[in-house]
Each structure stands twice: as C-alpha cells, then as structure tokens.
Coordinates of C-alpha atoms in Angstrom, one line a residue:
M761 CA 121.9 78.8 113.9
P762 CA 123.0 82.4 113.4
L763 CA 122.3 84.1 110.1
T764 CA 125.1 85.0 107.7
S765 CA 123.0 87.4 105.7
L766 CA 119.7 89.2 105.8
P767 CA 116.7 88.3 103.6
T768 CA 116.3 89.9 100.2
P769 CA 113.3 92.3 100.0
R770 CA 110.4 90.9 98.0
T771 CA 109.2 94.4 97.0
A772 CA 108.1 94.6 93.4
V773 CA 109.4 97.2 90.9
S774 CA 106.9 100.1 91.1
A775 CA 107.1 100.8 87.4
D776 CA 105.7 97.4 86.7
A777 CA 102.4 98.1 88.6
P778 CA 99.4 98.5 86.2
P779 CA 98.6 102.1 85.6
L780 CA 95.5 103.7 87.1
R781 CA 94.2 107.3 86.8
W782 CA 94.6 109.1 90.1
G783 CA 92.6 111.9 91.5
I784 CA 94.5 114.0 94.1
L785 CA 92.2 115.5 96.8
G786 CA 94.2 118.3 98.4
T787 CA 97.2 120.3 97.1
G788 CA 99.6 120.7 100.1
W789 CA 103.1 119.4 100.8
I790 CA 102.3 115.7 101.1
A791 CA 100.2 115.7 98.0
D792 CA 103.1 117.4 96.0
T793 CA 105.6 114.9 97.5
F794 CA 103.4 111.9 96.7
V795 CA 102.8 113.1 93.1
T796 CA 106.5 113.8 92.5
S797 CA 107.4 110.3 93.6
L798 CA 104.5 108.8 91.5
R799 CA 105.6 110.6 88.4
R800 CA 109.3 109.7 88.8
H801 CA 109.0 106.0 89.6
T802 CA 105.7 104.6 88.3
R803 CA 103.4 104.5 85.2
Q804 CA 100.5 105.8 87.3
A805 CA 98.7 108.7 85.7
V806 CA 98.0 111.9 87.8
Y807 CA 94.7 112.6 86.0
A808 CA 92.8 115.1 88.1
V809 CA 93.3 117.5 91.0
G810 CA 90.6 118.7 93.4
S811 CA 90.9 121.7 95.7
R812 CA 88.5 124.1 97.5
T813 CA 89.0 126.7 94.7
T814 CA 89.4 126.4 91.0
Q815 CA 92.6 128.6 91.1
A816 CA 94.3 126.3 93.6
A817 CA 93.4 123.2 91.6
Q818 CA 94.6 124.7 88.4
R819 CA 97.9 125.7 89.9
A820 CA 98.5 122.2 91.2
A821 CA 97.3 120.6 88.0
A822 CA 99.7 122.7 85.9
A823 CA 102.6 121.8 88.2
W824 CA 101.8 118.1 88.1
E825 CA 100.8 118.0 84.4
A826 CA 97.4 116.7 85.3
P827 CA 94.9 117.3 82.5
V828 CA 91.9 118.0 84.8
A829 CA 91.4 120.5 87.6
H830 CA 88.3 120.6 89.8
G831 CA 87.3 123.5 92.0
S832 CA 85.6 121.3 94.6
Y833 CA 86.2 117.9 96.2
E834 CA 82.7 116.8 95.2
A835 CA 83.6 117.4 91.5
L836 CA 86.8 115.4 91.8
V837 CA 85.2 112.3 93.3
A838 CA 82.3 112.5 90.7
D839 CA 84.7 112.6 87.8
P840 CA 84.2 109.3 85.8
G841 CA 87.8 109.5 84.6
V842 CA 89.2 109.0 88.1
D843 CA 90.0 105.4 89.2
V844 CA 91.4 106.0 92.7
V845 CA 91.4 109.0 95.0
Y846 CA 94.4 110.0 97.2
I847 CA 93.2 111.9 100.3
A848 CA 95.8 114.5 101.3
T849 CA 93.9 117.1 103.3
P850 CA 94.6 117.9 107.0
H851 CA 94.0 115.1 109.6
N852 CA 90.6 116.2 110.8
F853 CA 89.3 116.1 107.2
H854 CA 90.4 112.6 106.3
Y855 CA 87.2 111.0 107.6
P856 CA 84.7 113.2 105.7
H857 CA 86.8 113.3 102.5
A858 CA 87.3 109.5 102.6
L859 CA 83.5 109.0 103.0
L860 CA 82.9 111.5 100.1
A861 CA 85.1 109.4 97.8
V862 CA 84.0 105.9 98.7
E863 CA 80.3 106.9 98.6
A864 CA 81.0 108.2 95.1
G865 CA 82.2 104.6 94.3
K866 CA 85.9 105.5 94.1
H867 CA 88.8 103.4 95.4
V868 CA 90.7 105.4 98.1
L869 CA 94.2 105.7 99.6
V870 CA 93.8 107.9 102.8
E871 CA 96.8 109.7 104.1
K872 CA 97.8 108.6 107.7
P873 CA 96.2 108.8 110.1
V874 CA 92.9 107.9 108.5
G875 CA 90.9 110.0 111.0
L876 CA 90.9 111.4 114.5
D877 CA 90.0 108.2 116.3
A878 CA 89.3 104.5 115.9
D879 CA 85.5 105.1 115.4
E880 CA 86.3 107.2 112.3
A881 CA 88.6 104.5 111.0
R882 CA 85.8 101.9 111.5
G883 CA 83.4 104.3 109.8
I884 CA 85.6 104.5 106.7
Q885 CA 86.0 100.7 106.6
E886 CA 82.3 100.1 106.8
A887 CA 81.5 102.7 104.1
A888 CA 84.1 101.1 101.8
A889 CA 82.7 97.7 102.4
R890 CA 79.2 98.9 101.5
A891 CA 80.5 100.5 98.4
G892 CA 82.6 97.5 97.4
V893 CA 85.7 99.6 96.8
F894 CA 89.4 99.4 97.8
C895 CA 90.4 101.4 100.8
M896 CA 93.8 101.6 102.6
E897 CA 95.7 103.9 105.0
A898 CA 98.8 105.4 103.5
M899 CA 101.2 104.2 106.1
W900 CA 103.9 104.3 103.5
T901 CA 106.7 103.1 105.8
L902 CA 105.4 99.5 105.7
F903 CA 105.8 99.3 102.0
L904 CA 109.5 100.1 101.9
P905 CA 112.0 97.4 101.0
K906 CA 113.7 97.9 104.4
F907 CA 110.5 97.0 106.1
D908 CA 110.0 93.9 104.0
V909 CA 113.4 92.7 105.2
L910 CA 112.3 93.3 108.8
R911 CA 108.9 91.6 108.0
Q912 CA 110.8 88.4 106.9
V913 CA 113.0 88.5 110.0
L914 CA 109.9 88.6 112.1
E915 CA 107.9 86.1 110.1
Q916 CA 110.8 83.6 110.2
G917 CA 111.4 84.0 113.9
M918 CA 114.9 85.1 113.5
L919 CA 114.7 87.3 116.6
G920 CA 113.3 84.4 118.7
R921 CA 110.3 85.4 120.8
V922 CA 109.8 89.2 120.4
V923 CA 109.5 90.7 123.9
A924 CA 109.9 94.5 123.4
A925 CA 109.9 97.4 121.0
H926 CA 111.1 101.0 121.2
A927 CA 110.3 103.9 118.9
D928 CA 111.1 107.6 119.1
M929 CA 109.7 110.2 116.8
G930 CA 110.7 113.8 117.4
E931 CA 111.1 116.9 115.3
R932 CA 111.0 120.6 116.3
F933 CA 108.3 122.7 114.8
D934 CA 107.5 126.4 115.3
E935 CA 104.5 128.5 114.7
P936 CA 102.8 129.0 112.3
H937 CA 103.3 125.4 111.1
R938 CA 100.0 123.5 110.9
I939 CA 101.2 121.0 113.5
M940 CA 101.1 123.8 116.0
R941 CA 97.4 124.5 115.4
A942 CA 94.8 122.9 117.6
E943 CA 92.0 123.5 115.1
L944 CA 93.9 121.2 112.7
A945 CA 94.4 118.4 115.3
G946 CA 98.0 119.6 115.9
G947 CA 100.5 118.2 118.3
P948 CA 102.7 115.1 117.9
L949 CA 100.3 112.3 118.4
L950 CA 98.6 112.0 115.0
D951 CA 101.4 113.5 112.9
L952 CA 104.5 111.8 114.4
G953 CA 103.2 109.4 117.1
T954 CA 101.3 107.3 114.5
Y955 CA 104.6 106.0 113.2
A956 CA 105.7 105.0 116.7
A957 CA 102.4 103.4 117.5
T958 CA 102.3 101.6 114.2
F959 CA 105.8 100.2 114.7
A960 CA 104.8 98.9 118.2
T961 CA 101.5 97.3 117.1
W962 CA 103.1 95.8 113.9
T963 CA 106.0 94.2 115.8
L964 CA 104.3 93.2 119.1
G965 CA 100.6 93.1 118.3
P966 CA 97.8 95.1 119.9
P967 CA 98.4 96.0 123.5
D968 CA 96.0 95.4 126.4
M969 CA 97.6 98.1 128.6
V970 CA 98.3 101.7 127.6
T971 CA 99.6 104.5 129.7
A972 CA 101.1 107.9 128.9
V973 CA 102.4 111.2 130.2
A974 CA 101.9 114.4 128.2
A975 CA 103.6 117.9 128.3
S976 CA 102.5 121.1 126.6
A977 CA 104.1 123.2 124.0
P978 CA 104.5 127.0 124.7
N979 CA 101.3 127.8 122.8
G980 CA 99.3 125.4 124.9
I981 CA 98.8 122.5 122.5
N982 CA 100.3 119.1 123.3
G983 CA 104.0 119.2 122.8
Q984 CA 105.3 115.7 123.6
L985 CA 104.2 112.3 124.9
A986 CA 105.9 109.4 126.6
I987 CA 103.9 106.2 126.1
A988 CA 104.1 102.7 127.6
L989 CA 102.3 99.6 126.1
G990 CA 101.9 96.1 127.4
T991 CA 100.6 93.1 125.4
P992 CA 98.7 90.0 126.5
T993 CA 101.8 87.9 125.8
G994 CA 104.0 89.9 128.1
G995 CA 105.6 92.2 125.5
T996 CA 106.3 95.8 126.3
A997 CA 106.9 98.9 124.2
S998 CA 108.3 102.4 125.1
L999 CA 107.3 105.1 122.7
H1000 CA 108.2 108.8 122.6
T1001 CA 107.1 111.6 120.3
T1002 CA 107.7 115.3 120.4
I1003 CA 107.3 118.5 118.4
L1004 CA 109.5 120.5 120.8
A1005 CA 113.0 119.2 119.7
D1006 CA 114.8 117.0 117.2
S1007 CA 115.1 113.6 118.9
A1008 CA 117.1 110.6 117.7
T1009 CA 114.0 109.1 115.9
T1010 CA 115.3 105.6 116.1
A1011 CA 113.5 102.3 116.7
S1012 CA 114.3 98.8 117.9
V1013 CA 112.5 95.5 118.0
I1014 CA 113.9 93.1 120.6
G1015 CA 113.7 89.3 120.8
T1016 CA 115.2 86.5 122.9
E1017 CA 117.7 85.7 120.1
G1018 CA 118.5 89.1 118.7
R1019 CA 117.6 92.8 118.2
M1020 CA 117.0 94.8 115.1
D1021 CA 118.0 98.5 115.4
L1022 CA 116.6 100.9 112.9
G1023 CA 118.8 104.0 112.4
T1024 CA 117.9 107.6 112.7
R1025 CA 114.6 108.6 111.0
F1026 CA 113.6 104.9 111.2
Y1027 CA 110.4 105.4 109.2
L1028 CA 112.4 106.5 106.1
P1029 CA 114.5 104.4 103.7
G1030 CA 117.9 103.9 105.4
P1031 CA 120.1 101.6 107.5
M1032 CA 119.3 99.0 110.1
T1033 CA 121.4 96.4 111.9
L1034 CA 120.5 92.9 113.2
H1035 CA 122.4 92.1 116.4
Q1036 CA 122.3 88.3 116.9
R1037 CA 122.8 86.5 120.1
G1038 CA 125.9 84.3 119.5
G1039 CA 126.3 85.4 116.0
P1040 CA 127.6 88.3 113.8
S1041 CA 125.8 91.6 113.4
L1042 CA 124.3 92.0 110.0
S1043 CA 123.5 95.4 108.4
W1044 CA 121.1 96.5 105.8
A1045 CA 121.7 99.6 103.7
E1046 CA 119.6 101.3 101.0
P1047 CA 119.6 104.7 99.4
M1048 CA 118.3 107.3 101.9
V1049 CA 115.9 108.9 99.5
E1050 CA 113.4 110.0 102.1
H1051 CA 109.9 110.7 100.8
D1052 CA 110.8 109.9 97.2
A1053 CA 110.0 106.3 98.2
L1054 CA 106.2 107.1 98.5
H1055 CA 105.8 105.3 95.2
F1056 CA 106.0 101.9 96.8
E1057 CA 102.6 102.3 98.5
A1058 CA 101.0 103.7 95.3
A1059 CA 102.2 100.7 93.3
E1060 CA 100.8 98.3 95.9
V1061 CA 97.4 100.1 95.6
A1062 CA 97.4 99.8 91.8
R1063 CA 98.2 96.1 91.9
R1064 CA 95.5 95.3 94.5
I1065 CA 92.8 97.3 92.8
T1066 CA 93.6 95.8 89.4
A1067 CA 93.4 92.3 91.0
G1068 CA 89.9 93.2 92.4
E1069 CA 91.0 93.3 96.0
D1070 CA 89.6 95.6 98.7
G1071 CA 92.8 96.1 100.7
S1072 CA 96.4 95.1 101.1
P1073 CA 97.9 92.5 103.5
L1074 CA 100.8 94.8 104.0
R1075 CA 98.5 97.3 105.9
P1076 CA 95.1 95.5 106.5
W1077 CA 92.4 97.7 108.0
V1078 CA 92.3 95.8 111.2
D1079 CA 95.9 97.0 111.8
T1080 CA 94.9 100.6 111.0
V1081 CA 92.1 100.3 113.6
A1082 CA 94.5 98.8 116.2
T1083 CA 96.9 101.7 115.8
M1084 CA 94.1 104.2 116.2
E1085 CA 92.8 102.4 119.3
V1086 CA 96.3 102.9 120.9
M1087 CA 96.2 106.6 120.2
D1088 CA 92.6 106.8 121.6
R1089 CA 93.9 105.2 124.8
V1090 CA 96.8 107.6 124.9
R1091 CA 94.4 110.5 124.7
A1092 CA 92.2 109.0 127.4
A1093 CA 95.2 108.6 129.7
T1094 CA 96.4 112.2 129.2
G1095 CA 93.2 114.1 128.8
L1096 CA 93.9 115.2 125.2
D1097 CA 91.0 115.8 122.9
F1098 CA 90.4 117.0 119.3
D1099 CA 87.2 118.9 120.0
Q1100 CA 88.6 122.1 118.5
A1101 CA 89.6 120.2 115.4
R1102 CA 86.2 118.6 115.1
A1103 CA 84.5 122.0 115.5
H1104 CA 86.7 123.6 112.9
R1105 CA 85.9 120.7 110.5
D1106 CA 82.2 121.1 111.1
A1107 CA 82.3 124.9 110.6
T1108 CA 84.4 124.9 107.4
G1109 CA 83.0 121.8 105.8

C-alpha cells in the first residue's frame, strides 16, 4: 500500500546529550565549523585546543573560548581534562593522530575519511579496541534528521527491493587550495568521493565489483572519477566525483517499488522526494543550514561515550572499512596512489 506521509526522524535533540570536555586536534576550517556548531546547539564543552605551535593553539582557543591551549598534539592528548578528541587535521594525518589519541586513552571522533586506505582504518579500529575507547568516523551526513527518514524508508522496505544507487559529488577548486595538493592527498576521491562511496555502500551494501575511470586536473593530480559498483545481490551504483567543476551533487536510491531522490548537495540538510510506484510523491524538507548541522554527530558521540559504548550503530566501524575498501579498489583500477602524501606525512611528523 502506498505511503501517505514519510516517517518522522528519530533524531534526538542535541542539547539534551550529556556534556563532555572536547579536545580539538587541528585548527583549520573544519575544526572551526565543528566547534561553531557545537557551541551553538549543544552543551558540549570545548575545553582544549592542540596545534603544532602554541601561537596557533592560543589563537583558536581565544576564538572558541576554550580555556586551554596546547602547542603540540602530544600535550593535547595527554591532558587529563580532555574526555574526547576530535581529529581535524589533513587526511594523511588522520591515522597517526587517531593512534596518538587512542593510545593516550582518549575517546576519538576522526574526521572523514579516517585514513588513506582500509588498512589504516583497520589499524585505528584495532588500536581503539586494545585501549578500550570509543572511536568513530565523522561521517556527519548519516546523523542528519533527513538521513534518519531515509534510514526508516530503507529499513521498512518502502522502496521494495533496492536495485541501484546514484551519487554525484562535484565542486570546482583552484590552486592553492589544499585539495589541489598531492602531498596532502588531494584530488576528489577522499574529500568528496567518500560521500558518494558512503551513500552507495550504505544503501546497497558492500560491492564485489568495482571499476573506475580517472581524469587529471591541470596541475597533474587526479581531477575527477567515474565509478561503477556491483553487489553480490545484483545491485549497481554509478558514482561521479570531480574537483574541476560544480556538478549537480544529487543522489538517488532506487527500488522496485519506488525511488528516493535527494536534492542538490545531497550530503547536507535539505530536500528529498520519494517517488512511489502507483502512489503519490512525498517530499521532505528541512532548514538548509549546511555545516551548522555538524552538532548531530557530536551529540551522538557524547551519548554513546556516556553509555559506555565503543561506537555508534549509525556509523559502525565495519561500514567505515567497507567505504575505504571501495576507495582502495578505485585507486587500484585507476593507478592512483597517495605515496607523496605518505612521504610528506613521514617527513613532517
């Protein structure tokens, strides 16, 4: 029987989450955006900031009204006043910085992607398990109310048998933006493609077939990718990601009884529409607040840590690894590597 309305999101109020003392490892754009959302919508305490220099840490701490500034990452994770560390450094440093935090006994939220490949993701997971701490990838999209509506649509079989997914993620960048720098693991795959790969594995399950075509940016790094996935159950996904142009950045999940279309910039809060076979189309709308919605993932972390859990069912580590495995296979299919990013990490610490 066709639906007459979409499910109501089950997302809890972020301000109700028990407060923890956060240490922010890194002071760039994503760290500032995360902290701004945290302070505006939650009772979480931004307690300490860690950077490579005392001056940078003090500037960020003053801006965020954090009482403590540390001039090294080692000092931040050693601070007994910190309950949980948010890793917000460049992609190629996520792995060593996550290990630094968990080996200091700190709970960790690691900005996406958690590392350069699936082996690094597994390494973080194993270290967190040994230390007995909470650890989660900050794939914040999956914590939005919009995605809980879609989660319920999928869980309840409202689309019938899911047979296909599509996701496009494209934005134009120019030098000297960090995404254009090979030594920082630049290119679209990790920065943008992780959203598309996550959408596909979340809606269809892990693929057993992965193929891709790559094209270069003018400066020689990877500029865009077209990716095709196939699953053991016969599902297929078409994914596209680019840093050469602004694309539609939409997504769809397609089933035998309906299709859910997520509007432009699908990974952000915003509209989506369920098109039912033999029934009315139903739309979902929410305030398009962009990254101001980062607080939802932070509130989930606080609730799970307070409950004594080591992860979240909304983004279990097995799903994080599955996404990284897809991106590993894309690199294998196209000859892409992050050797320069690894060398830069090793040389700079």
